[in-house]
Short mmCIF file of C-alpha atoms in Angstrom, two decimals:
data_model
loop_
_atom_site.label_atom_id
_atom_site.label_comp_id
_atom_site.label_asym_id
_atom_site.label_seq_id
_atom_site.Cartn_x
_atom_site.Cartn_y
_atom_site.Cartn_z
CA MET A 6 40.87 95.09 14.65
CA PRO A 7 42.49 92.37 12.50
CA ALA A 8 46.19 92.68 11.68
CA LYS A 9 46.97 93.89 8.20
CA GLY A 10 48.26 91.42 5.65
CA LYS A 11 47.39 88.40 7.74
CA HIS A 12 44.62 86.27 6.44
CA ARG A 13 43.75 83.08 8.26
CA ARG A 14 42.47 80.25 6.13
CA PRO A 15 39.55 78.52 7.74
CA LYS A 16 40.39 75.02 8.95
CA HIS A 17 38.31 72.18 7.63
CA TYR A 18 37.87 69.17 9.90
CA ARG A 19 36.92 65.83 8.39
CA ILE A 20 33.96 64.27 10.12
CA THR A 21 34.93 60.68 10.66
CA ARG A 22 31.57 59.51 12.00
CA LYS A 23 28.96 59.25 9.32
CA LEU A 24 25.49 60.43 10.23
CA ALA A 25 22.08 59.86 8.76
CA LEU A 26 19.12 62.17 9.16
CA ALA A 27 15.82 60.53 9.77
CA GLY A 28 13.09 63.09 9.34
CA THR A 29 9.75 63.06 11.05
CA GLY A 30 7.86 66.04 9.75
CA GLY A 31 10.01 69.11 10.30
CA ALA A 32 12.21 67.51 12.93
CA ALA A 33 15.13 65.24 12.22
CA LEU A 34 16.88 62.59 14.27
CA THR A 35 20.58 62.01 13.83
CA LEU A 36 21.39 58.26 13.70
CA PRO A 37 24.80 56.60 13.39
CA LEU A 38 25.32 54.41 10.33
CA ILE A 39 26.91 51.00 10.66
CA SER A 40 29.50 50.69 7.94
CA ALA A 41 29.59 47.75 5.56
CA THR A 42 32.98 46.80 6.92
CA THR A 43 31.50 46.31 10.43
CA ALA A 44 28.74 44.00 9.12
CA GLY A 45 31.27 42.08 7.09
CA ALA A 46 33.41 41.56 10.16
CA ALA A 47 30.42 40.17 12.08
CA GLU A 48 29.68 37.74 9.27
CA ALA A 49 33.28 36.67 9.08
CA ALA A 50 33.25 35.96 12.82
CA ALA A 51 30.37 33.49 12.40
CA ALA A 52 31.52 29.91 12.65
CA PRO A 53 31.38 27.88 9.41
CA THR A 54 28.79 25.13 9.19
CA THR A 55 30.86 22.83 6.98
CA TYR A 56 34.53 22.01 6.60
CA SER A 57 36.33 20.53 3.61
CA VAL A 58 38.91 17.97 4.71
CA VAL A 59 42.50 18.44 3.53
CA ALA A 60 45.40 15.99 3.62
CA GLY A 61 46.73 15.42 7.13
CA ASP A 62 43.48 16.40 8.90
CA THR A 63 42.13 14.35 11.81
CA LEU A 64 38.71 14.54 13.39
CA SER A 65 40.17 15.53 16.75
CA GLU A 66 42.11 18.44 15.22
CA ILE A 67 39.10 19.65 13.26
CA ALA A 68 36.84 19.39 16.33
CA ALA A 69 39.34 21.34 18.44
CA LYS A 70 39.92 23.99 15.78
CA HIS A 71 36.23 24.68 15.29
CA SER A 72 35.20 24.16 18.94
CA VAL A 73 32.78 21.37 18.08
CA SER A 74 30.58 20.59 21.06
CA GLY A 75 31.18 16.99 22.13
CA GLY A 76 34.61 16.82 20.50
CA TRP A 77 35.63 14.45 17.72
CA GLN A 78 33.15 11.83 18.89
CA GLN A 79 30.23 14.20 18.23
CA LEU A 80 31.78 15.30 14.93
CA TYR A 81 32.12 11.67 13.87
CA ALA A 82 28.58 10.80 14.94
CA ALA A 83 27.22 13.69 12.86
CA ASN A 84 29.27 12.72 9.79
CA ARG A 85 29.52 8.94 9.99
CA SER A 86 27.70 8.51 6.69
CA VAL A 87 30.52 10.33 4.81
CA VAL A 88 33.47 9.33 7.01
CA GLY A 89 32.75 5.61 7.11
CA ALA A 90 33.24 2.97 9.77
CA ASP A 91 36.78 4.04 10.76
CA PRO A 92 36.94 7.54 12.34
CA SER A 93 40.73 7.54 12.14
CA ILE A 94 40.62 7.64 8.34
CA ILE A 95 39.10 10.70 6.67
CA ARG A 96 39.54 11.32 2.96
CA PRO A 97 40.63 14.73 1.65
CA GLY A 98 37.83 16.57 -0.10
CA ILE A 99 34.87 15.28 1.92
CA LYS A 100 32.76 17.91 3.60
CA LEU A 101 32.05 17.61 7.29
CA LYS A 102 29.10 19.24 8.97
CA LEU A 103 30.05 21.35 11.95
CA GLY A 104 28.24 22.94 14.89
CA VAL A 105 24.54 23.60 15.04
CA GLN A 106 23.77 22.31 11.55
CA ALA A 107 25.26 18.91 12.29
CA GLU A 108 23.51 18.75 15.66
CA THR A 109 20.17 19.72 14.11
CA GLU A 110 20.36 17.13 11.34
CA ARG A 111 21.41 14.43 13.79
CA ALA A 112 18.51 15.31 16.10
CA SER A 113 16.11 15.22 13.13
CA ARG A 114 17.30 11.72 12.15
CA SER A 115 16.91 10.56 15.74
CA ALA A 116 13.38 11.99 15.92
CA ALA A 117 12.49 10.28 12.63
CA ARG A 118 13.72 6.91 13.95
CA THR A 119 11.70 7.42 17.13
CA ALA A 120 8.58 8.23 15.11
CA LEU A 121 8.94 4.95 13.19
CA LYS A 122 8.96 2.89 16.36
CA PRO A 123 5.60 1.22 17.06
CA ALA A 124 3.63 2.75 19.89
CA ALA A 125 3.77 0.82 23.11
CA LYS A 126 0.73 -1.35 23.65
CA PRO A 127 -1.39 -0.39 26.65
CA ALA A 128 -1.10 -2.77 29.54
CA ALA A 129 -3.80 -5.41 29.54
CA LYS A 130 -6.39 -5.07 32.25
CA PRO A 131 -6.10 -7.75 34.91
CA VAL A 132 -8.70 -10.49 34.56
CA THR A 133 -10.89 -10.93 37.62
CA ALA A 134 -11.06 -14.51 38.85
CA TYR A 135 -14.46 -15.60 40.12
CA PRO A 136 -15.00 -18.75 42.18
CA ASN A 137 -17.05 -21.42 40.46
CA ASN A 138 -19.94 -21.30 42.93
CA LEU A 139 -23.09 -19.30 43.53
CA ASP A 140 -21.19 -16.40 45.07
CA GLY A 141 -18.81 -16.20 42.08
CA TRP A 142 -21.65 -16.51 39.54
CA ILE A 143 -23.60 -13.67 41.14
CA ARG A 144 -20.55 -11.42 41.37
CA GLU A 145 -19.58 -12.05 37.76
CA SER A 146 -23.15 -11.37 36.65
CA LEU A 147 -23.18 -8.10 38.58
CA ASP A 148 -20.01 -6.99 36.77
CA VAL A 149 -21.55 -7.80 33.38
CA MET A 150 -24.76 -6.03 34.39
CA ALA A 151 -22.79 -2.92 35.40
CA GLN A 152 -21.20 -2.81 31.94
CA HIS A 153 -24.65 -2.83 30.32
CA GLY A 154 -26.45 -0.57 32.80
CA ILE A 155 -28.69 -3.34 34.17
CA PRO A 156 -29.80 -2.66 37.77
CA GLY A 157 -29.74 -5.23 40.55
CA SER A 158 -28.04 -6.08 43.83
CA TYR A 159 -26.29 -9.14 45.22
CA ASN A 160 -29.01 -9.65 47.81
CA GLY A 161 -31.83 -9.26 45.28
CA ILE A 162 -30.29 -11.88 42.99
CA HIS A 163 -29.40 -14.29 45.79
CA ARG A 164 -32.88 -14.14 47.30
CA ASN A 165 -34.58 -14.94 43.99
CA VAL A 166 -32.10 -17.68 43.08
CA MET A 167 -32.72 -19.50 46.35
CA ARG A 168 -36.48 -19.34 45.83
CA GLU A 169 -36.42 -20.44 42.18
CA SER A 170 -33.71 -23.16 42.13
CA SER A 171 -32.10 -23.42 45.58
CA GLY A 172 -28.82 -22.53 43.83
CA ASN A 173 -28.84 -25.45 41.36
CA PRO A 174 -27.79 -24.20 37.88
CA LEU A 175 -29.20 -27.36 36.24
CA ALA A 176 -32.64 -27.06 37.80
CA ILE A 177 -35.60 -27.48 35.40
CA ASN A 178 -39.36 -27.25 35.93
CA ASN A 179 -41.14 -30.11 34.16
CA TRP A 180 -44.61 -29.74 35.66
CA ASP A 181 -45.99 -26.16 35.18
CA ILE A 182 -47.80 -24.63 32.19
CA ASN A 183 -44.55 -23.68 30.51
CA ALA A 184 -43.36 -27.26 30.69
CA ARG A 185 -46.66 -28.49 29.25
CA ASN A 186 -46.17 -26.00 26.40
CA GLY A 187 -42.71 -27.44 25.73
CA ILE A 188 -40.72 -24.49 27.07
CA PRO A 189 -39.80 -25.46 30.65
CA SER A 190 -38.16 -22.96 33.02
CA LYS A 191 -34.42 -23.59 33.41
CA GLY A 192 -31.39 -22.65 35.45
CA LEU A 193 -30.73 -20.61 38.58
CA LEU A 194 -33.51 -18.09 37.95
CA GLN A 195 -35.83 -20.46 36.04
CA VAL A 196 -35.93 -18.67 32.68
CA ILE A 197 -37.78 -20.12 29.68
CA ASP A 198 -35.82 -20.26 26.40
CA PRO A 199 -37.80 -17.53 24.54
CA THR A 200 -37.24 -15.09 27.41
CA PHE A 201 -33.57 -16.08 27.64
CA ARG A 202 -33.05 -15.42 23.93
CA ALA A 203 -34.95 -12.13 24.02
CA TYR A 204 -33.01 -10.76 27.00
CA HIS A 205 -29.66 -12.47 26.47
CA VAL A 206 -26.79 -10.10 27.28
CA PRO A 207 -23.86 -9.96 24.82
CA GLY A 208 -20.63 -11.37 26.20
CA THR A 209 -22.33 -14.20 28.08
CA SER A 210 -22.92 -17.79 27.02
CA GLN A 211 -25.77 -18.73 24.67
CA ASN A 212 -26.48 -21.73 26.91
CA SER A 213 -29.46 -20.95 29.15
CA TYR A 214 -28.11 -23.33 31.81
CA ASP A 215 -24.89 -21.31 32.10
CA PRO A 216 -25.09 -19.70 35.58
CA VAL A 217 -23.80 -16.25 34.63
CA ALA A 218 -25.77 -16.07 31.37
CA ASN A 219 -28.95 -17.25 33.14
CA ILE A 220 -28.67 -14.72 35.97
CA THR A 221 -27.81 -11.84 33.65
CA ALA A 222 -30.62 -12.51 31.18
CA ALA A 223 -33.15 -12.92 34.02
CA CYS A 224 -32.03 -9.62 35.60
CA ASN A 225 -32.27 -7.90 32.21
CA TYR A 226 -35.85 -9.18 31.84
CA ALA A 227 -36.73 -8.20 35.41
CA ALA A 228 -35.34 -4.68 34.84
CA ALA A 229 -37.50 -4.27 31.73
CA ARG A 230 -40.67 -5.52 33.43
CA TYR A 231 -40.28 -4.64 37.12
CA GLY A 232 -37.51 -2.03 37.18
CA SER A 233 -35.01 -4.35 38.88
CA ILE A 234 -34.57 -7.93 40.09
CA ASP A 235 -34.65 -6.36 43.56
CA ASN A 236 -38.38 -5.67 43.05
CA VAL A 237 -39.16 -9.35 42.37
CA ASN A 238 -40.44 -11.23 45.40
CA GLY A 239 -42.34 -14.12 43.84
CA ALA A 240 -43.04 -15.86 40.56
CA TYR A 241 -42.24 -13.58 37.67
#
Protein backbone atom coordinates (compact mmCIF):
# COMPACT_ATOMS: atom_id res chain seq x y z
CA MET A 1 0.00 0.00 0.00
CA PRO A 2 1.44 3.44 -0.88
CA ALA A 3 2.29 5.81 1.96
CA LYS A 4 -0.19 8.59 2.54
CA GLY A 5 0.71 12.10 1.48
CA LYS A 6 3.69 11.01 -0.56
CA HIS A 7 3.35 11.40 -4.26
CA ARG A 8 6.30 10.58 -6.46
CA ARG A 9 6.63 12.61 -9.62
CA PRO A 10 7.55 10.46 -12.56
CA LYS A 11 11.10 11.07 -13.78
CA HIS A 12 11.55 12.07 -17.38
CA TYR A 13 14.80 11.04 -19.05
CA ARG A 14 15.97 12.90 -22.13
CA ILE A 15 16.83 10.58 -24.97
CA THR A 16 20.12 11.82 -26.29
CA ARG A 17 20.31 9.48 -29.28
CA LYS A 18 17.93 10.44 -32.01
CA LEU A 19 16.14 7.60 -33.75
CA ALA A 20 14.33 7.30 -37.03
CA LEU A 21 11.65 4.74 -37.80
CA ALA A 22 11.80 3.17 -41.19
CA GLY A 23 8.60 1.32 -41.82
CA THR A 24 8.18 -1.69 -44.02
CA GLY A 25 4.53 -2.58 -43.94
CA GLY A 26 3.50 -2.99 -40.32
CA ALA A 27 7.04 -3.49 -39.04
CA ALA A 28 9.49 -0.71 -38.34
CA LEU A 29 13.26 -0.60 -38.16
CA THR A 30 14.97 1.76 -35.77
CA LEU A 31 17.94 3.52 -37.46
CA PRO A 32 20.37 6.01 -35.93
CA LEU A 33 20.46 9.46 -37.52
CA ILE A 34 23.77 11.12 -38.30
CA SER A 35 23.56 14.69 -37.09
CA ALA A 36 24.39 17.63 -39.32
CA THR A 37 27.24 18.53 -37.01
CA THR A 38 28.92 15.14 -37.67
CA ALA A 39 28.71 15.61 -41.48
CA GLY A 40 30.03 19.13 -41.14
CA ALA A 41 32.99 17.89 -39.15
CA ALA A 42 33.82 15.34 -41.87
CA GLU A 43 33.70 18.04 -44.52
CA ALA A 44 35.87 20.33 -42.45
CA ALA A 45 38.43 17.56 -42.10
CA ALA A 46 38.79 17.30 -45.90
CA ALA A 47 41.99 18.87 -47.13
CA PRO A 48 41.59 22.08 -49.17
CA THR A 49 42.37 21.91 -52.87
CA THR A 50 43.67 25.48 -53.16
CA TYR A 51 45.57 27.86 -50.93
CA SER A 52 45.72 31.65 -51.10
CA VAL A 53 49.24 32.89 -50.43
CA VAL A 54 49.74 35.45 -47.66
CA ALA A 55 52.75 37.63 -46.91
CA GLY A 56 55.67 35.66 -45.48
CA ASP A 57 54.60 32.31 -46.99
CA THR A 58 57.13 29.99 -48.63
CA LEU A 59 56.45 26.98 -50.79
CA SER A 60 58.22 24.66 -48.36
CA GLU A 61 56.07 25.87 -45.43
CA ILE A 62 52.86 25.56 -47.43
CA ALA A 63 53.82 22.07 -48.65
CA ALA A 64 54.62 20.95 -45.10
CA LYS A 65 51.48 22.48 -43.62
CA HIS A 66 49.18 20.82 -46.14
CA SER A 67 51.16 17.56 -46.45
CA VAL A 68 51.68 17.99 -50.18
CA SER A 69 52.98 14.77 -51.69
CA GLY A 70 56.42 15.42 -53.19
CA GLY A 71 57.06 18.48 -51.01
CA TRP A 72 57.65 22.01 -52.27
CA GLN A 73 59.16 20.72 -55.51
CA GLN A 74 55.88 19.02 -56.44
CA LEU A 75 53.89 22.07 -55.30
CA TYR A 76 56.06 24.31 -57.47
CA ALA A 77 55.81 21.99 -60.48
CA ALA A 78 52.01 22.02 -60.22
CA ASN A 79 51.85 25.82 -59.90
CA ARG A 80 54.79 27.06 -61.96
CA SER A 81 52.51 28.95 -64.32
CA VAL A 82 51.33 31.24 -61.47
CA VAL A 83 54.49 31.26 -59.34
CA GLY A 84 56.93 32.08 -62.13
CA ALA A 85 60.52 31.07 -62.78
CA ASP A 86 61.76 31.65 -59.21
CA PRO A 87 60.18 29.29 -56.63
CA SER A 88 61.65 31.33 -53.77
CA ILE A 89 59.41 34.29 -54.61
CA ILE A 90 55.65 33.86 -54.28
CA ARG A 91 53.32 36.84 -54.37
CA PRO A 92 50.60 37.28 -51.75
CA GLY A 93 47.14 36.69 -53.15
CA ILE A 94 47.96 34.05 -55.76
CA LYS A 95 46.12 30.77 -55.42
CA LEU A 96 48.09 27.56 -55.35
CA LYS A 97 46.63 24.21 -56.26
CA LEU A 98 47.16 21.57 -53.60
CA GLY A 99 46.90 17.79 -53.38
CA VAL A 100 44.96 15.63 -55.79
CA GLN A 101 43.64 18.48 -57.91
CA ALA A 102 47.12 19.77 -58.67
CA GLU A 103 48.38 16.25 -59.39
CA THR A 104 45.44 15.52 -61.69
CA GLU A 105 45.84 18.71 -63.71
CA ARG A 106 49.58 18.17 -64.01
CA ALA A 107 49.02 14.59 -65.20
CA SER A 108 46.45 15.83 -67.73
CA ARG A 109 48.91 18.37 -69.15
CA SER A 110 51.59 15.69 -69.38
CA ALA A 111 49.19 13.32 -71.18
CA ALA A 112 48.23 16.10 -73.60
CA ARG A 113 51.90 16.77 -74.42
CA THR A 114 52.46 13.06 -74.97
CA ALA A 115 49.46 12.87 -77.30
CA LEU A 116 50.91 15.69 -79.44
CA LYS A 117 54.17 13.85 -79.98
CA PRO A 118 54.36 12.19 -83.42
CA ALA A 119 54.01 8.43 -83.39
CA ALA A 120 57.25 6.55 -83.75
CA LYS A 121 57.86 5.35 -87.28
CA PRO A 122 57.95 1.58 -87.67
CA ALA A 123 61.40 0.20 -88.27
CA ALA A 124 62.18 -0.25 -91.94
CA LYS A 125 62.35 -3.81 -93.13
CA PRO A 126 65.90 -4.90 -93.96
CA VAL A 127 66.59 -4.98 -97.68
CA THR A 128 67.70 -8.37 -98.97
CA ALA A 129 70.90 -8.24 -101.00
CA TYR A 130 70.97 -10.58 -103.99
CA PRO A 131 74.17 -11.44 -105.86
CA ASN A 132 74.28 -10.17 -109.43
CA ASN A 133 74.38 -13.61 -111.04
CA LEU A 134 71.96 -16.32 -112.10
CA ASP A 135 71.52 -17.59 -108.56
CA GLY A 136 70.69 -14.09 -107.26
CA TRP A 137 68.33 -13.34 -110.17
CA ILE A 138 66.36 -16.53 -109.59
CA ARG A 139 66.13 -15.97 -105.84
CA GLU A 140 64.98 -12.39 -106.26
CA SER A 141 62.40 -13.48 -108.82
CA LEU A 142 61.10 -16.15 -106.44
CA ASP A 143 60.61 -13.50 -103.74
CA VAL A 144 58.67 -11.26 -106.14
CA MET A 145 56.62 -14.25 -107.30
CA ALA A 146 55.76 -15.14 -103.69
CA GLN A 147 54.42 -11.61 -103.16
CA HIS A 148 52.11 -12.01 -106.15
CA GLY A 149 51.11 -15.64 -105.63
CA ILE A 150 52.94 -16.92 -108.73
CA PRO A 151 53.98 -20.58 -108.39
CA GLY A 152 57.41 -21.92 -109.30
CA SER A 153 60.54 -23.43 -107.81
CA TYR A 154 64.24 -22.66 -108.02
CA ASN A 155 64.93 -25.91 -109.86
CA GLY A 156 62.07 -25.40 -112.32
CA ILE A 157 63.32 -21.92 -113.22
CA HIS A 158 66.99 -22.92 -113.40
CA ARG A 159 66.27 -25.90 -115.65
CA ASN A 160 64.30 -23.81 -118.15
CA VAL A 161 66.80 -20.94 -118.10
CA MET A 162 69.67 -23.26 -118.98
CA ARG A 163 67.71 -24.75 -121.87
CA GLU A 164 66.50 -21.42 -123.28
CA SER A 165 69.55 -19.13 -122.87
CA SER A 166 72.33 -21.02 -121.05
CA GLY A 167 72.08 -18.30 -118.38
CA ASN A 168 72.80 -15.34 -120.70
CA PRO A 169 70.40 -12.46 -119.89
CA LEU A 170 71.19 -10.77 -123.24
CA ALA A 171 70.40 -13.82 -125.36
CA ILE A 172 68.15 -13.20 -128.39
CA ASN A 173 66.72 -15.57 -131.02
CA ASN A 174 67.06 -14.06 -134.50
CA TRP A 175 66.18 -17.10 -136.60
CA ASP A 176 62.76 -18.59 -135.59
CA ILE A 177 59.25 -17.60 -136.69
CA ASN A 178 58.98 -14.97 -133.98
CA ALA A 179 62.16 -13.32 -135.21
CA ARG A 180 60.87 -13.38 -138.80
CA ASN A 181 57.70 -11.68 -137.52
CA GLY A 182 59.80 -8.95 -135.89
CA ILE A 183 59.24 -10.05 -132.29
CA PRO A 184 62.31 -12.14 -131.40
CA SER A 185 62.51 -14.07 -128.12
CA LYS A 186 64.73 -12.33 -125.56
CA GLY A 187 66.44 -12.79 -122.22
CA LEU A 188 66.98 -15.67 -119.81
CA LEU A 189 63.67 -17.38 -120.55
CA GLN A 190 63.35 -16.19 -124.17
CA VAL A 191 60.15 -14.15 -123.89
CA ILE A 192 58.77 -12.16 -126.83
CA ASP A 193 57.86 -8.51 -126.12
CA PRO A 194 54.03 -8.91 -126.39
CA THR A 195 54.10 -11.76 -123.85
CA PHE A 196 56.46 -9.81 -121.59
CA ARG A 197 54.15 -6.79 -121.60
CA ALA A 198 51.03 -8.90 -121.04
CA TYR A 199 52.51 -10.80 -118.08
CA HIS A 200 54.83 -8.15 -116.67
CA VAL A 201 54.76 -8.18 -112.86
CA PRO A 202 54.51 -4.81 -111.06
CA GLY A 203 57.63 -3.86 -109.15
CA THR A 204 60.01 -5.25 -111.76
CA SER A 205 61.77 -3.48 -114.62
CA GLN A 206 59.96 -2.69 -117.88
CA ASN A 207 63.07 -3.83 -119.75
CA SER A 208 62.51 -7.36 -121.08
CA TYR A 209 66.27 -8.03 -120.92
CA ASP A 210 66.31 -7.35 -117.16
CA PRO A 211 67.00 -10.79 -115.59
CA VAL A 212 64.52 -10.54 -112.71
CA ALA A 213 61.77 -8.95 -114.82
CA ASN A 214 62.28 -11.55 -117.59
CA ILE A 215 62.14 -14.54 -115.22
CA THR A 216 59.13 -13.21 -113.32
CA ALA A 217 57.09 -12.39 -116.41
CA ALA A 218 57.90 -15.78 -117.98
CA CYS A 219 56.86 -17.60 -114.78
CA ASN A 220 53.65 -15.58 -114.65
CA TYR A 221 52.88 -16.61 -118.25
CA ALA A 222 53.79 -20.24 -117.56
CA ALA A 223 51.52 -20.28 -114.48
CA ALA A 224 48.59 -18.98 -116.55
CA ARG A 225 49.12 -21.50 -119.37
CA TYR A 226 50.70 -24.56 -117.74
CA GLY A 227 50.00 -24.12 -114.03
CA SER A 228 53.66 -23.47 -113.16
CA ILE A 229 57.09 -23.03 -114.73
CA ASP A 230 57.86 -26.37 -113.09
CA ASN A 231 55.53 -28.04 -115.64
CA VAL A 232 57.48 -26.64 -118.61
CA ASN A 233 59.99 -29.08 -120.08
CA GLY A 234 60.41 -27.79 -123.62
CA ALA A 235 59.56 -24.91 -125.92
CA TYR A 236 56.63 -22.96 -124.55
